[in-house]
mmCIF file of C-alpha atoms in Angstrom:
data_model
loop_
_atom_site.group_PDB
_atom_site.id
_atom_site.type_symbol
_atom_site.label_atom_id
_atom_site.label_comp_id
_atom_site.label_asym_id
_atom_site.label_seq_id
_atom_site.Cartn_x
_atom_site.Cartn_y
_atom_site.Cartn_z
ATOM 1 C CA MET A 1 -8.955 -66.648 -46.348
ATOM 2 C CA GLY A 2 -5.912 -65.458 -44.373
ATOM 3 C CA GLU A 3 -4.229 -62.047 -44.682
ATOM 4 C CA PHE A 4 -1.272 -63.432 -46.766
ATOM 5 C CA ASP A 5 -3.622 -65.023 -49.465
ATOM 6 C CA ASN A 6 -4.217 -61.768 -51.273
ATOM 7 C CA LYS A 7 -0.631 -60.453 -51.103
ATOM 8 C CA GLU A 8 2.174 -60.888 -53.654
ATOM 9 C CA ARG A 9 4.698 -63.456 -52.472
ATOM 10 C CA GLU A 10 7.979 -61.879 -51.373
ATOM 11 C CA GLU A 11 10.675 -61.795 -53.944
ATOM 12 C CA VAL A 12 13.685 -63.932 -53.131
ATOM 13 C CA PHE A 13 15.610 -62.990 -56.270
ATOM 14 C CA SER A 14 14.994 -60.833 -59.182
ATOM 15 C CA LYS A 15 16.525 -60.230 -62.644
ATOM 16 C CA LYS A 16 15.488 -57.542 -64.998
ATOM 17 C CA VAL A 17 16.257 -57.780 -68.719
ATOM 18 C CA ARG A 18 15.730 -54.842 -71.147
ATOM 19 C CA ALA A 19 15.243 -55.939 -74.712
ATOM 20 C CA GLY A 20 14.316 -53.228 -77.157
ATOM 21 C CA LYS A 21 10.758 -52.239 -76.396
ATOM 22 C CA ARG A 22 10.141 -54.923 -73.886
ATOM 23 C CA THR A 23 11.353 -55.620 -70.325
ATOM 24 C CA TYR A 24 11.399 -59.083 -68.859
ATOM 25 C CA PHE A 25 11.485 -59.819 -65.121
ATOM 26 C CA PHE A 26 12.664 -63.219 -63.813
ATOM 27 C CA ASP A 27 11.512 -63.305 -60.194
ATOM 28 C CA VAL A 28 12.188 -66.138 -57.643
ATOM 29 C CA LYS A 29 9.354 -66.199 -55.047
ATOM 30 C CA ALA A 30 8.756 -68.572 -52.185
ATOM 31 C CA THR A 31 5.524 -70.483 -51.325
ATOM 32 C CA ARG A 32 4.247 -70.571 -47.742
ATOM 33 C CA SER A 33 6.161 -73.845 -47.252
ATOM 34 C CA GLY A 34 9.453 -72.138 -48.420
ATOM 35 C CA ASP A 35 9.572 -73.723 -51.962
ATOM 36 C CA PHE A 36 10.997 -71.590 -54.610
ATOM 37 C CA TYR A 37 9.141 -70.908 -58.039
ATOM 38 C CA LEU A 38 9.864 -68.579 -60.844
ATOM 39 C CA THR A 39 7.551 -65.922 -62.362
ATOM 40 C CA LEU A 40 8.414 -64.654 -65.970
ATOM 41 C CA THR A 41 6.942 -61.368 -66.717
ATOM 42 C CA GLU A 42 7.003 -59.515 -70.080
ATOM 43 C CA SER A 43 6.255 -55.767 -69.798
ATOM 44 C CA LYS A 44 5.675 -53.618 -72.754
ATOM 45 C CA LYS A 45 4.431 -49.911 -73.064
ATOM 46 C CA ARG A 46 1.442 -49.417 -75.321
ATOM 47 C CA LEU A 47 2.007 -46.550 -77.647
ATOM 48 C CA GLU A 48 -1.544 -45.479 -77.742
ATOM 49 C CA ASP A 49 -1.993 -44.702 -74.049
ATOM 50 C CA GLY A 50 1.311 -45.074 -72.401
ATOM 51 C CA VAL A 51 0.015 -47.975 -70.192
ATOM 52 C CA PHE A 52 2.298 -50.963 -69.339
ATOM 53 C CA VAL A 53 1.006 -54.232 -70.515
ATOM 54 C CA LYS A 54 2.242 -57.130 -68.449
ATOM 55 C CA HIS A 55 1.978 -60.935 -69.211
ATOM 56 C CA LYS A 56 3.012 -63.359 -66.546
ATOM 57 C CA ILE A 57 3.628 -67.125 -66.340
ATOM 58 C CA PHE A 58 4.569 -69.120 -63.301
ATOM 59 C CA LEU A 59 6.987 -71.811 -63.443
ATOM 60 C CA TYR A 60 7.527 -74.448 -60.705
ATOM 61 C CA LYS A 61 10.673 -76.269 -59.911
ATOM 62 C CA GLU A 62 9.214 -79.625 -60.841
ATOM 63 C CA ASP A 63 8.778 -78.212 -64.432
ATOM 64 C CA PHE A 64 12.129 -76.509 -64.936
ATOM 65 C CA GLU A 65 13.786 -79.404 -66.871
ATOM 66 C CA LYS A 66 10.969 -80.036 -69.303
ATOM 67 C CA PHE A 67 10.518 -76.210 -69.726
ATOM 68 C CA ALA A 68 14.166 -75.617 -70.360
ATOM 69 C CA GLU A 69 14.210 -78.537 -72.865
ATOM 70 C CA GLY A 70 11.252 -77.146 -74.775
ATOM 71 C CA LEU A 71 12.700 -73.763 -74.817
ATOM 72 C CA ASN A 72 16.271 -74.838 -75.994
ATOM 73 C CA GLU A 73 14.569 -77.160 -78.808
ATOM 74 C CA THR A 74 12.484 -74.185 -80.000
ATOM 75 C CA VAL A 75 15.485 -71.758 -79.953
ATOM 76 C CA ASP A 76 17.749 -74.307 -81.807
ATOM 77 C CA TYR A 77 15.014 -74.921 -84.371
ATOM 78 C CA ILE A 78 14.893 -71.042 -84.972
ATOM 79 C CA LYS A 79 18.628 -70.899 -85.158
ATOM 80 C CA ASN A 80 18.955 -73.809 -87.573
ATOM 81 C CA HIS A 81 16.140 -72.617 -89.958
ATOM 82 C CA GLN A 82 16.596 -68.931 -90.095
ATOM 83 C CA GLU A 83 19.415 -66.405 -89.359
ATOM 84 C CA VAL A 84 18.690 -64.638 -86.081
ATOM 85 C CA ILE A 85 19.508 -61.068 -85.939
ATOM 86 C CA GLU A 86 19.065 -59.295 -82.679
ATOM 87 C CA LYS A 87 18.675 -55.562 -82.607
ATOM 88 C CA ARG A 88 20.907 -54.083 -80.162
ATOM 89 C CA TYR A 89 19.686 -51.016 -78.135
ATOM 90 C CA GLU A 90 21.659 -48.489 -76.438
ATOM 91 C CA TYR A 91 20.066 -46.246 -73.723
ATOM 92 C CA SER A 92 21.271 -42.782 -73.274
ATOM 93 C CA ASP A 93 21.097 -40.655 -70.159
ATOM 94 C CA ASN A 94 18.010 -38.783 -71.760
ATOM 95 C CA HIS A 95 16.263 -42.107 -72.195
ATOM 96 C CA GLU A 96 16.404 -42.156 -75.937
ATOM 97 C CA VAL A 97 16.971 -45.461 -77.505
ATOM 98 C CA SER A 98 19.057 -46.030 -80.532
ATOM 99 C CA GLY A 99 19.273 -49.395 -82.297
ATOM 100 C CA THR A 100 22.038 -51.217 -84.000
ATOM 101 C CA LYS A 101 21.922 -54.616 -85.568
ATOM 102 C CA GLY A 102 24.216 -57.510 -84.544
ATOM 103 C CA HIS A 103 24.432 -61.292 -84.286
ATOM 104 C CA ASP A 104 23.570 -63.098 -81.072
ATOM 105 C CA ASP A 105 24.006 -66.781 -80.419
ATOM 106 C CA PHE A 106 21.154 -66.976 -77.968
ATOM 107 C CA SER A 107 23.060 -69.652 -75.737
ATOM 108 C CA PHE A 108 21.311 -70.701 -72.625
#
């Protein structure tokens, strides 16, 4: 194995989304041959020990269209069968979180 095999791929682009108690990371990385792929990571802090638990999936460009179709169809189903209420969180300077409820259309 080469030295590069055990290292994380270099991030080309990254977007961090805070959503209540979870944070989502959308990271674009490159393969050795220069092809881009996407990693989606959910990070949530466990209350009992303060450890951040992460779940990650890898999405390759040949799967983008089918993935987006499935995601949109699923979101549309939820929007059409149940009112979607998103909790809005505001972060203060002292890192306290306060929530307010509001509606969101979840457009992609």
